[in-house]
Amino acid sequence: MKTKALFTGSFDPLTSGHLNIIERAAKVFDELTVGIIINPQKKCLFTLEEREEMIAEVVAPLGNVSVTHFSGLLADFVNENGYNVILRGLRDSKDFEYEMEMAQMNARLFNEGVETVFFMTKPEYAYISSTTMKEVCSLGGCIDGLVPESILEKMKAAYNK
Ligand code: ADP
């Protein structure tokens, strides 16, 4: 059976921590889709279209990675589209506590055979979050290497830095 994995998140914006998870997962699973969660309550720096475009550009060289978006219940999207792996990244015990609860709830809702799989962050990316990247960049701090180059340029433009 083909492994069809979905890596979910807000990705506002995608960071080097996210990209590292994607690059590693692309070698493990047959197909990987980056699924942007549409959350109208969350105020984002980049529009959904901008995030989708930025991610598509960065993952293009990988070959088996695509980008999509969804709203509503994750389990409905997963079951309706035949994904058999949900991928999430873990940075620390805070992530673990939150993710365990979500994974156990989702396990009840997913079709038979769908598994949530966790990849541990590479240690040098453990402190990177989209929120911290936006905060530091907005104040003119250097985040070189912590977000992909093409995304860094768009962040600097958004903050006039
Ligand atoms: P969400 O708002 O759903 O947490 P994020 O875009 O912040 O969305 O994160 C998406 C996924 O990527 C989550 O599983 C998160 O734990 C993981 N992640 C975020 N930053 C990193 C990082 N630096 N290293 C590894 N995984 C990460």
PDB file of C-alpha atoms and ligand atoms in Angstrom:
ATOM      1  CA  MET A   1       0.000   0.000   0.000  1.00  0.00           C
ATOM      2  CA  LYS A   2       1.202   3.500  -0.854  1.00  0.00           C
ATOM      3  CA  THR A   3       1.892   5.832   2.065  1.00  0.00           C
ATOM      4  CA  LYS A   4       0.074   9.114   1.570  1.00  0.00           C
ATOM      5  CA  ALA A   5       1.044  11.516   4.352  1.00  0.00           C
ATOM      6  CA  LEU A   6      -0.434  14.883   5.314  1.00  0.00           C
ATOM      7  CA  PHE A   7       1.676  17.416   7.258  1.00  0.00           C
ATOM      8  CA  THR A   8      -0.705  19.930   8.800  1.00  0.00           C
ATOM      9  CA  GLY A   9      -0.170  23.379  10.273  1.00  0.00           C
ATOM     10  CA  SER A  10      -0.711  27.090   9.866  1.00  0.00           C
ATOM     11  CA  PHE A  11       2.711  27.680   8.295  1.00  0.00           C
ATOM     12  CA  ASP A  12       2.506  31.469   8.762  1.00  0.00           C
ATOM     13  CA  PRO A  13       5.180  31.283   7.500  1.00  0.00           C
ATOM     14  CA  LEU A  14       6.937  27.970   6.852  1.00  0.00           C
ATOM     15  CA  THR A  15      10.215  27.869   8.825  1.00  0.00           C
ATOM     16  CA  SER A  16      13.430  25.887   8.426  1.00  0.00           C
ATOM     17  CA  GLY A  17      12.109  23.630  11.205  1.00  0.00           C
ATOM     18  CA  HIS A  18       9.031  22.797   9.120  1.00  0.00           C
ATOM     19  CA  LEU A  19      11.131  22.358   5.982  1.00  0.00           C
ATOM     20  CA  ASN A  20      13.479  19.939   7.731  1.00  0.00           C
ATOM     21  CA  ILE A  21      10.512  17.773   8.753  1.00  0.00           C
ATOM     22  CA  ILE A  22       9.202  17.898   5.164  1.00  0.00           C
ATOM     23  CA  GLU A  23      12.564  16.940   3.620  1.00  0.00           C
ATOM     24  CA  ARG A  24      12.963  13.977   5.964  1.00  0.00           C
ATOM     25  CA  ALA A  25       9.359  12.835   5.538  1.00  0.00           C
ATOM     26  CA  ALA A  26       9.609  13.023   1.739  1.00  0.00           C
ATOM     27  CA  LYS A  27      12.181  10.206   1.960  1.00  0.00           C
ATOM     28  CA  VAL A  28      10.002   8.048   4.217  1.00  0.00           C
ATOM     29  CA  PHE A  29       6.554   8.367   2.613  1.00  0.00           C
ATOM     30  CA  ASP A  30       5.563   7.819  -1.029  1.00  0.00           C
ATOM     31  CA  GLU A  31       3.582  11.041  -1.204  1.00  0.00           C
ATOM     32  CA  LEU A  32       3.565  13.993   1.171  1.00  0.00           C
ATOM     33  CA  THR A  33       1.077  16.850   1.177  1.00  0.00           C
ATOM     34  CA  VAL A  34       1.559  20.006   3.197  1.00  0.00           C
ATOM     35  CA  GLY A  35      -1.951  20.870   4.384  1.00  0.00           C
ATOM     36  CA  ILE A  36      -2.531  24.455   5.469  1.00  0.00           C
ATOM     37  CA  ILE A  37      -5.257  24.671   8.082  1.00  0.00           C
ATOM     38  CA  ILE A  38      -7.662  27.531   7.434  1.00  0.00           C
ATOM     39  CA  ASN A  39      -8.486  29.086  10.776  1.00  0.00           C
ATOM     40  CA  PRO A  40     -10.537  32.291  10.428  1.00  0.00           C
ATOM     41  CA  GLN A  41      -9.903  33.093  14.114  1.00  0.00           C
ATOM     42  CA  LYS A  42      -6.140  33.262  13.610  1.00  0.00           C
ATOM     43  CA  LYS A  43      -4.755  36.566  12.351  1.00  0.00           C
ATOM     44  CA  CYS A  44      -2.056  35.689   9.836  1.00  0.00           C
ATOM     45  CA  LEU A  45       0.794  37.733   8.355  1.00  0.00           C
ATOM     46  CA  PHE A  46       0.439  36.017   4.978  1.00  0.00           C
ATOM     47  CA  THR A  47      -2.782  35.169   3.147  1.00  0.00           C
ATOM     48  CA  LEU A  48      -3.624  31.552   2.436  1.00  0.00           C
ATOM     49  CA  GLU A  49      -2.705  32.056  -1.233  1.00  0.00           C
ATOM     50  CA  GLU A  50       0.661  33.596  -0.304  1.00  0.00           C
ATOM     51  CA  ARG A  51       1.482  30.746   2.090  1.00  0.00           C
ATOM     52  CA  GLU A  52       0.469  28.142  -0.473  1.00  0.00           C
ATOM     53  CA  GLU A  53       2.636  29.787  -3.149  1.00  0.00           C
ATOM     54  CA  MET A  54       5.647  30.207  -0.837  1.00  0.00           C
ATOM     55  CA  ILE A  55       5.516  26.581   0.282  1.00  0.00           C
ATOM     56  CA  ALA A  56       4.995  25.250  -3.264  1.00  0.00           C
ATOM     57  CA  GLU A  57       8.138  27.084  -4.406  1.00  0.00           C
ATOM     58  CA  VAL A  58      10.246  25.719  -1.543  1.00  0.00           C
ATOM     59  CA  VAL A  59       9.090  22.086  -1.846  1.00  0.00           C
ATOM     60  CA  ALA A  60       9.160  21.944  -5.676  1.00  0.00           C
ATOM     61  CA  PRO A  61      12.654  20.342  -5.838  1.00  0.00           C
ATOM     62  CA  LEU A  62      11.523  17.427  -3.658  1.00  0.00           C
ATOM     63  CA  GLY A  63       9.283  15.899  -6.344  1.00  0.00           C
ATOM     64  CA  ASN A  64       6.804  13.992  -4.176  1.00  0.00           C
ATOM     65  CA  VAL A  65       5.570  16.919  -2.049  1.00  0.00           C
ATOM     66  CA  SER A  66       2.491  19.011  -2.826  1.00  0.00           C
ATOM     67  CA  VAL A  67       0.531  21.734  -1.032  1.00  0.00           C
ATOM     68  CA  THR A  68      -3.151  22.033  -0.233  1.00  0.00           C
ATOM     69  CA  HIS A  69      -5.463  23.678   2.305  1.00  0.00           C
ATOM     70  CA  PHE A  70      -8.551  22.678   4.220  1.00  0.00           C
ATOM     71  CA  SER A  71     -11.025  23.899   6.798  1.00  0.00           C
ATOM     72  CA  GLY A  72     -13.335  22.101   9.161  1.00  0.00           C
ATOM     73  CA  LEU A  73     -12.661  18.806  10.863  1.00  0.00           C
ATOM     74  CA  LEU A  74      -9.219  17.338  10.071  1.00  0.00           C
ATOM     75  CA  ALA A  75     -10.589  13.779  10.261  1.00  0.00           C
ATOM     76  CA  ASP A  76     -13.190  14.515   7.578  1.00  0.00           C
ATOM     77  CA  PHE A  77     -10.513  15.881   5.237  1.00  0.00           C
ATOM     78  CA  VAL A  78      -8.228  12.919   5.959  1.00  0.00           C
ATOM     79  CA  ASN A  79     -10.914  10.264   5.516  1.00  0.00           C
ATOM     80  CA  GLU A  80     -12.375  11.828   2.388  1.00  0.00           C
ATOM     81  CA  ASN A  81      -8.989  12.173   0.667  1.00  0.00           C
ATOM     82  CA  GLY A  82      -7.501   8.792   1.525  1.00  0.00           C
ATOM     83  CA  TYR A  83      -4.496   9.934   3.573  1.00  0.00           C
ATOM     84  CA  ASN A  84      -3.106   7.129   5.735  1.00  0.00           C
ATOM     85  CA  VAL A  85      -0.529   9.119   7.708  1.00  0.00           C
ATOM     86  CA  ILE A  86      -0.892  12.421   9.566  1.00  0.00           C
ATOM     87  CA  LEU A  87       2.503  13.913  10.226  1.00  0.00           C
ATOM     88  CA  ARG A  88       3.317  16.344  13.020  1.00  0.00           C
ATOM     89  CA  GLY A  89       6.602  17.702  14.367  1.00  0.00           C
ATOM     90  CA  LEU A  90       7.642  17.645  18.014  1.00  0.00           C
ATOM     91  CA  ARG A  91       9.922  20.262  19.532  1.00  0.00           C
ATOM     92  CA  ASP A  92       9.500  19.715  23.248  1.00  0.00           C
ATOM     93  CA  SER A  93       7.281  18.278  25.968  1.00  0.00           C
ATOM     94  CA  LYS A  94       4.746  21.094  25.465  1.00  0.00           C
ATOM     95  CA  ASP A  95       4.263  20.000  21.851  1.00  0.00           C
ATOM     96  CA  PHE A  96       4.065  16.383  23.026  1.00  0.00           C
ATOM     97  CA  GLU A  97       1.296  17.003  25.560  1.00  0.00           C
ATOM     98  CA  TYR A  98      -0.815  18.891  23.061  1.00  0.00           C
ATOM     99  CA  GLU A  99      -0.149  16.487  20.201  1.00  0.00           C
ATOM    100  CA  MET A 100      -0.898  13.373  22.255  1.00  0.00           C
ATOM    101  CA  GLU A 101      -4.354  14.683  23.131  1.00  0.00           C
ATOM    102  CA  MET A 102      -5.068  15.615  19.504  1.00  0.00           C
ATOM    103  CA  ALA A 103      -3.766  12.291  18.177  1.00  0.00           C
ATOM    104  CA  GLN A 104      -5.866  10.285  20.602  1.00  0.00           C
ATOM    105  CA  MET A 105      -9.002  12.249  19.796  1.00  0.00           C
ATOM    106  CA  ASN A 106      -8.322  11.980  16.063  1.00  0.00           C
ATOM    107  CA  ALA A 107      -7.701   8.229  16.331  1.00  0.00           C
ATOM    108  CA  ARG A 108     -11.401   7.845  17.178  1.00  0.00           C
ATOM    109  CA  LEU A 109     -12.406   9.894  14.152  1.00  0.00           C
ATOM    110  CA  PHE A 110      -9.998   8.620  11.489  1.00  0.00           C
ATOM    111  CA  ASN A 111     -10.786   5.681   9.219  1.00  0.00           C
ATOM    112  CA  GLU A 112      -9.268   2.335  10.175  1.00  0.00           C
ATOM    113  CA  GLY A 113      -5.525   2.254   9.445  1.00  0.00           C
ATOM    114  CA  VAL A 114      -4.843   6.000   9.580  1.00  0.00           C
ATOM    115  CA  GLU A 115      -1.900   6.746  11.905  1.00  0.00           C
ATOM    116  CA  THR A 116      -0.536   9.965  13.377  1.00  0.00           C
ATOM    117  CA  VAL A 117       3.254   9.915  13.046  1.00  0.00           C
ATOM    118  CA  PHE A 118       5.649  12.263  14.856  1.00  0.00           C
ATOM    119  CA  PHE A 119       9.062  13.414  13.724  1.00  0.00           C
ATOM    120  CA  MET A 120      11.366  14.890  16.338  1.00  0.00           C
ATOM    121  CA  THR A 121      12.806  18.267  15.455  1.00  0.00           C
ATOM    122  CA  LYS A 122      16.460  18.559  14.555  1.00  0.00           C
ATOM    123  CA  PRO A 123      18.000  20.039  17.748  1.00  0.00           C
ATOM    124  CA  GLU A 124      19.161  23.234  16.042  1.00  0.00           C
ATOM    125  CA  TYR A 125      15.546  23.975  15.042  1.00  0.00           C
ATOM    126  CA  ALA A 126      13.961  23.162  18.403  1.00  0.00           C
ATOM    127  CA  TYR A 127      13.446  26.808  19.383  1.00  0.00           C
ATOM    128  CA  ILE A 128      12.052  27.928  16.036  1.00  0.00           C
ATOM    129  CA  SER A 129       8.373  28.802  15.748  1.00  0.00           C
ATOM    130  CA  SER A 130       6.566  30.888  13.137  1.00  0.00           C
ATOM    131  CA  THR A 131       5.504  33.264  15.925  1.00  0.00           C
ATOM    132  CA  THR A 132       9.069  33.890  17.155  1.00  0.00           C
ATOM    133  CA  MET A 133      10.314  34.330  13.579  1.00  0.00           C
ATOM    134  CA  LYS A 134       7.661  37.015  12.931  1.00  0.00           C
ATOM    135  CA  GLU A 135       8.383  38.786  16.196  1.00  0.00           C
ATOM    136  CA  VAL A 136      12.155  38.940  15.681  1.00  0.00           C
ATOM    137  CA  CYS A 137      11.880  39.889  12.002  1.00  0.00           C
ATOM    138  CA  SER A 138       9.305  42.621  12.690  1.00  0.00           C
ATOM    139  CA  LEU A 139      11.782  44.225  15.114  1.00  0.00           C
ATOM    140  CA  GLY A 140      14.634  44.034  12.612  1.00  0.00           C
ATOM    141  CA  GLY A 141      16.452  41.053  14.151  1.00  0.00           C
ATOM    142  CA  CYS A 142      18.407  38.598  12.021  1.00  0.00           C
ATOM    143  CA  ILE A 143      16.642  35.305  11.279  1.00  0.00           C
ATOM    144  CA  ASP A 144      18.929  34.223   8.429  1.00  0.00           C
ATOM    145  CA  GLY A 145      18.892  30.444   8.062  1.00  0.00           C
ATOM    146  CA  LEU A 146      15.879  30.027  10.314  1.00  0.00           C
ATOM    147  CA  VAL A 147      13.382  30.414   7.483  1.00  0.00           C
ATOM    148  CA  PRO A 148      13.949  29.511   3.806  1.00  0.00           C
ATOM    149  CA  GLU A 149      15.665  32.328   1.868  1.00  0.00           C
ATOM    150  CA  SER A 150      12.712  33.085  -0.448  1.00  0.00           C
ATOM    151  CA  ILE A 151      10.369  33.318   2.551  1.00  0.00           C
ATOM    152  CA  LEU A 152      12.786  35.536   4.475  1.00  0.00           C
ATOM    153  CA  GLU A 153      12.653  38.050   1.624  1.00  0.00           C
ATOM    154  CA  LYS A 154       8.847  38.131   1.765  1.00  0.00           C
ATOM    155  CA  MET A 155       8.882  38.577   5.544  1.00  0.00           C
ATOM    156  CA  LYS A 156      11.318  41.488   5.293  1.00  0.00           C
ATOM    157  CA  ALA A 157       9.123  43.082   2.621  1.00  0.00           C
ATOM    158  CA  ALA A 158       6.019  42.609   4.779  1.00  0.00           C
ATOM    159  CA  TYR A 159       7.730  44.362   7.700  1.00  0.00           C
ATOM    160  CA  ASN A 160       9.616  46.931   5.569  1.00  0.00           C
ATOM    161  CA  LYS A 161      12.928  45.650   6.982  1.00  0.00           C
TER     162      LYS A 161
HETATM  163  P1  ADP B   1       0.068  24.671  14.347  1.00  0.00           P
HETATM  164  O1  ADP B   1      -0.485  26.045  14.536  1.00  0.00           O
HETATM  165  O2  ADP B   1      -0.934  23.656  13.869  1.00  0.00           O
HETATM  166  O3  ADP B   1       0.928  24.156  15.456  1.00  0.00           O
HETATM  167  P2  ADP B   1       2.496  25.218  12.944  1.00  0.00           P
HETATM  168  O4  ADP B   1       2.627  25.743  11.556  1.00  0.00           O
HETATM  169  O5  ADP B   1       2.973  26.073  14.044  1.00  0.00           O
HETATM  170  O6  ADP B   1       0.981  24.862  13.072  1.00  0.00           O
HETATM  171  O7  ADP B   1       3.201  23.809  13.038  1.00  0.00           O
HETATM  172  C1  ADP B   1       2.871  22.728  12.212  1.00  0.00           C
HETATM  173  C2  ADP B   1       3.584  21.471  12.703  1.00  0.00           C
HETATM  174  O8  ADP B   1       4.994  21.661  12.630  1.00  0.00           O
HETATM  175  C3  ADP B   1       3.298  21.127  14.159  1.00  0.00           C
HETATM  176  O9  ADP B   1       3.280  19.723  14.293  1.00  0.00           O
HETATM  177  C4  ADP B   1       4.492  21.702  14.907  1.00  0.00           C
HETATM  178  O10 ADP B   1       4.731  21.029  16.110  1.00  0.00           O
HETATM  179  C5  ADP B   1       5.599  21.437  13.883  1.00  0.00           C
HETATM  180  N1  ADP B   1       6.721  22.367  14.044  1.00  0.00           N
HETATM  181  C6  ADP B   1       6.677  23.707  14.150  1.00  0.00           C
HETATM  182  N2  ADP B   1       7.911  24.222  14.270  1.00  0.00           N
HETATM  183  C7  ADP B   1       8.774  23.174  14.238  1.00  0.00           C
HETATM  184  C8  ADP B   1      10.200  23.034  14.354  1.00  0.00           C
HETATM  185  N3  ADP B   1      10.991  24.096  14.538  1.00  0.00           N
HETATM  186  N4  ADP B   1      10.727  21.788  14.297  1.00  0.00           N
HETATM  187  C9  ADP B   1       9.918  20.724  14.139  1.00  0.00           C
HETATM  188  N5  ADP B   1       8.583  20.769  14.041  1.00  0.00           N
HETATM  189  C10 ADP B   1       8.010  21.973  14.083  1.00  0.00           C
END
